[in-house]
Amino acid sequence: MNNAIFNFQLPQNEAMLDYKKGSSERNQLELELQKQMGSQVEIPLIIGGKEVRTNQTGEVRMPHRHSHVLATYHKATEKEAGMAIAAALEAHNVWSNLSWTVRASILLKAAELIGGKYRAVMNAATMLGQSKNIYQAEIDAVCETIDFLKFNAYFASRIYGMQPSSAFNQLNKMEFRPLEGFVFTVSPFNFTSIASNLNMAPVMMGNTTVWKPATTSLLSNYYLMKIFMEAGLPAGVINFIPGSGALIGKTVLASPHLAGIHFTGSNETFNSLWRDVSVQLPHYISYPRLIGETGGKNFIFVHPTASCRDVAVNAYRGAFEFQGQKCSAVSRMYIPETLWPEIRTELLTICADAPMGDVTNRGNFINAVIDEGSFDNCMSYINYAKNSKEAEIIAGGKGDKTSGYFVEPTVIVTSNPRFKTMVEEIFGPILTIYIYADDKMEETVKLCNETSPYGLTGAVFSRDRVAASVMCEQLRYSAGNFYINDKPTGAIVGLQPFGGSRASGTNDKAGGEFNLIRWISPRTIKETFQPASDYRYGYMTE
Ligand code: NAD
């Protein structure tokens, strides 16, 4: 059936399960955690639907117990990157011509598998491989992954319904062609859902991809790939090639068939991809679409009328959940001096209370940072603050990488609003606070706007709604996702479309029409029923 005009209904967001002790979801998850901890998976490349082994291998370890190897994986070389491009181009013929509703049905089937049969698998792999507690894994690997899949099918149906009008004696149509070539998808470690969406958004619109996953999230990403295949994704539509980003990137960008890059990760990596594409421009068949969501230096600005308890709780969650490794995590705050004593007390009480440790101990709120590089990076910022006269560490400040990469949630108070940790993205559990004089609020809002090159997320806390509205205007370009009286993390697909501007990326708002539209190249077709029969125009024939 390829002749129906079809619309998907607006989906409901996937409901979180609560994993209370004794619940069936909790029991299944415990069993799956034991299973995954008791075995070592071998992760091959998957190219053209076939497993490929290069025997150049690496290991996937648990961040919170780094002696434990969860998986070994095969690394792609130039040869396999070339094979992945060939497979993606071959699959393009069938996939791009398939009815979009069939493509959508594969996304919906994958959502069904993740929400049901593989819920525990996806959660356990994300908990163990990326060091997320149950809550953080469930909102990412299950709920957000499912939401991206379902909402993309819905938003695609709206895009396909957009047609131009037709004037007298003519018929105008818009064909939504997938891009000509393949899409290179490069995913970060921190969200399983992002890895899924970077592939499935272009795939929904008829494209095929070469996927370079982050090494530190390989376990969950490999299971995702297998689920996509079980859901009916044809061979070659997504080609999964773990390995060195620099090596794979070089080979892939050299192909004239590169039609786009769908990237989430750091600025440095996106900038280098952009640079490499720009110098090779004449060599590509089309201008590659470059879509990238990158870093952030997200803030909370506190107005003197704010509720201190609200500020402290939301600052703690916003800064330290998943060890501050959300692109949207709060990492700088501006607090009026009149409120600081109360907020300080509230914040320090929570810091002293929240436990840190292994994800398999359910009481732990804080787990490990992703790897040794991240641990060392966090500690270098903490040591910088320890040695500075402009900063004081009031909570945390210690780290231990003996058995897992644990960095204490750390709160720095600085007298310099442009202190290094107020400006640079750290991507770890470190929050820096600048206390401002209440009568210097205007200047401080300006400072907040100008301090960092990023523009991803930000929040204001204020009981004065007019003041909040003024700050919202003043901070217009400082955040692509702006919050009033809420923490600036936890955007939900379909409710708060996500993405930032300035150095934070191209702001194509993942999980909605804005992003999906980037993966098509519309063709306009005009048909005339009465072609011109005389070359002269009316005014020439009087
Ligand atoms: P990263 O840039 O180190 O890595 C991202 C991916 O790029 C990985 O798969 C990596 O292997 C690959 N890569 C590295 N060099 C490459 C190259 N030369 N060519 C091709 N691929 C290459 O980022 P990360 O550490 O995985 O993720 C953390 C970063 O991601 C943070 O900066 C965070 O703010 C950002 N992030 C942003 C968003 C957003 O929506 N704005 C969401 C999540 C994460």
PDB file of C-alpha atoms and ligand atoms in Angstrom, residues 184 186-191 194 212-216 243-246 248-250 263-267 269-270 272-273 293-296 326-327 425 427 456 498-500 504, ligand 1:
ATOM      1  CA  PHE A 184      28.478  10.302   8.319  1.00  0.00           C
ATOM      2  CA  VAL A 186      29.567  10.637  14.763  1.00  0.00           C
ATOM      3  CA  SER A 187      28.170  10.065  18.231  1.00  0.00           C
ATOM      4  CA  PRO A 188      29.331  11.064  21.739  1.00  0.00           C
ATOM      5  CA  PHE A 189      29.629   8.824  24.781  1.00  0.00           C
ATOM      6  CA  ASN A 190      27.165  10.549  27.023  1.00  0.00           C
ATOM      7  CA  PHE A 191      23.719   9.681  25.638  1.00  0.00           C
ATOM      8  CA  ILE A 194      21.736  10.655  20.880  1.00  0.00           C
ATOM      9  CA  LYS A 212      31.340   6.072  14.058  1.00  0.00           C
ATOM     10  CA  PRO A 213      30.250   5.476  17.694  1.00  0.00           C
ATOM     11  CA  ALA A 214      32.224   6.712  20.720  1.00  0.00           C
ATOM     12  CA  THR A 215      34.473   3.977  22.090  1.00  0.00           C
ATOM     13  CA  THR A 216      33.331   4.565  25.666  1.00  0.00           C
ATOM     14  CA  GLY A 243      37.582   2.750  15.864  1.00  0.00           C
ATOM     15  CA  SER A 244      39.756   5.831  15.821  1.00  0.00           C
ATOM     16  CA  GLY A 245      37.742   8.952  15.013  1.00  0.00           C
ATOM     17  CA  ALA A 246      40.666  10.660  13.311  1.00  0.00           C
ATOM     18  CA  ILE A 248      37.795   6.954  10.129  1.00  0.00           C
ATOM     19  CA  GLY A 249      37.014  10.649   9.744  1.00  0.00           C
ATOM     20  CA  LYS A 250      39.877  11.150   7.291  1.00  0.00           C
ATOM     21  CA  PHE A 263      27.527  15.077  14.841  1.00  0.00           C
ATOM     22  CA  THR A 264      27.236  15.514  18.582  1.00  0.00           C
ATOM     23  CA  GLY A 265      30.351  15.979  20.675  1.00  0.00           C
ATOM     24  CA  SER A 266      32.993  18.541  21.475  1.00  0.00           C
ATOM     25  CA  ASN A 267      33.707  21.784  19.634  1.00  0.00           C
ATOM     26  CA  THR A 269      36.047  17.654  16.930  1.00  0.00           C
ATOM     27  CA  PHE A 270      33.219  19.425  15.101  1.00  0.00           C
ATOM     28  CA  SER A 272      38.062  19.916  12.746  1.00  0.00           C
ATOM     29  CA  LEU A 273      35.387  18.073  10.711  1.00  0.00           C
ATOM     30  CA  GLU A 293      25.506  19.956  18.530  1.00  0.00           C
ATOM     31  CA  THR A 294      28.574  20.708  20.616  1.00  0.00           C
ATOM     32  CA  GLY A 295      29.694  22.022  24.008  1.00  0.00           C
ATOM     33  CA  GLY A 296      28.144  24.260  26.611  1.00  0.00           C
ATOM     34  CA  LYS A 326      25.303  16.243  30.208  1.00  0.00           C
ATOM     35  CA  CYS A 327      25.921  18.850  27.541  1.00  0.00           C
ATOM     36  CA  GLU A 425      33.614  23.677  29.368  1.00  0.00           C
ATOM     37  CA  PHE A 427      32.316  18.307  31.281  1.00  0.00           C
ATOM     38  CA  LEU A 456      23.452  25.979  24.933  1.00  0.00           C
ATOM     39  CA  PHE A 498      16.972  20.836  22.129  1.00  0.00           C
ATOM     40  CA  GLY A 499      20.005  22.671  20.766  1.00  0.00           C
ATOM     41  CA  GLY A 500      22.103  25.784  21.290  1.00  0.00           C
ATOM     42  CA  SER A 504      27.245  25.227  20.923  1.00  0.00           C
TER      43      SER A 504
HETATM   44  P1  NAD B   1      34.204  14.088  21.434  1.00  0.00           P
HETATM   45  O1  NAD B   1      34.200  15.257  20.517  1.00  0.00           O
HETATM   46  O2  NAD B   1      35.463  13.753  22.112  1.00  0.00           O
HETATM   47  O3  NAD B   1      33.787  12.776  20.633  1.00  0.00           O
HETATM   48  C1  NAD B   1      32.586  12.718  19.887  1.00  0.00           C
HETATM   49  C2  NAD B   1      32.777  11.689  18.786  1.00  0.00           C
HETATM   50  O4  NAD B   1      33.695  12.199  17.823  1.00  0.00           O
HETATM   51  C3  NAD B   1      33.368  10.360  19.271  1.00  0.00           C
HETATM   52  O5  NAD B   1      32.730   9.295  18.581  1.00  0.00           O
HETATM   53  C4  NAD B   1      34.820  10.475  18.842  1.00  0.00           C
HETATM   54  O6  NAD B   1      35.452   9.242  18.665  1.00  0.00           O
HETATM   55  C5  NAD B   1      34.656  11.192  17.517  1.00  0.00           C
HETATM   56  N1  NAD B   1      35.862  11.832  16.990  1.00  0.00           N
HETATM   57  C6  NAD B   1      36.876  12.396  17.669  1.00  0.00           C
HETATM   58  N2  NAD B   1      37.780  12.924  16.788  1.00  0.00           N
HETATM   59  C7  NAD B   1      37.295  12.699  15.543  1.00  0.00           C
HETATM   60  C8  NAD B   1      37.737  13.016  14.223  1.00  0.00           C
HETATM   61  N3  NAD B   1      38.857  13.692  14.014  1.00  0.00           N
HETATM   62  N4  NAD B   1      36.965  12.624  13.178  1.00  0.00           N
HETATM   63  C9  NAD B   1      35.811  11.977  13.378  1.00  0.00           C
HETATM   64  N5  NAD B   1      35.337  11.657  14.598  1.00  0.00           N
HETATM   65  C10 NAD B   1      36.067  12.016  15.666  1.00  0.00           C
HETATM   66  O7  NAD B   1      32.999  14.286  22.474  1.00  0.00           O
HETATM   67  P2  NAD B   1      32.574  13.341  23.703  1.00  0.00           P
HETATM   68  O8  NAD B   1      33.636  13.426  24.743  1.00  0.00           O
HETATM   69  O9  NAD B   1      32.178  11.991  23.235  1.00  0.00           O
HETATM   70  O10 NAD B   1      31.270  14.078  24.201  1.00  0.00           O
HETATM   71  C11 NAD B   1      31.326  15.172  25.049  1.00  0.00           C
HETATM   72  C12 NAD B   1      31.057  16.458  24.306  1.00  0.00           C
HETATM   73  O11 NAD B   1      29.820  16.345  23.624  1.00  0.00           O
HETATM   74  C13 NAD B   1      30.919  17.652  25.223  1.00  0.00           C
HETATM   75  O12 NAD B   1      31.605  18.739  24.673  1.00  0.00           O
HETATM   76  C14 NAD B   1      29.404  17.907  25.241  1.00  0.00           C
HETATM   77  O13 NAD B   1      29.050  19.227  25.546  1.00  0.00           O
HETATM   78  C15 NAD B   1      29.037  17.502  23.862  1.00  0.00           C
HETATM   79  N6  NAD B   1      27.613  17.170  23.749  1.00  0.00           N
HETATM   80  C16 NAD B   1      26.770  18.088  23.205  1.00  0.00           C
HETATM   81  C17 NAD B   1      25.404  17.832  23.106  1.00  0.00           C
HETATM   82  C18 NAD B   1      24.464  18.855  22.512  1.00  0.00           C
HETATM   83  O14 NAD B   1      23.327  18.513  22.219  1.00  0.00           O
HETATM   84  N7  NAD B   1      24.881  20.091  22.338  1.00  0.00           N
HETATM   85  C19 NAD B   1      24.906  16.612  23.567  1.00  0.00           C
HETATM   86  C20 NAD B   1      25.795  15.683  24.108  1.00  0.00           C
HETATM   87  C21 NAD B   1      27.147  15.979  24.184  1.00  0.00           C
END
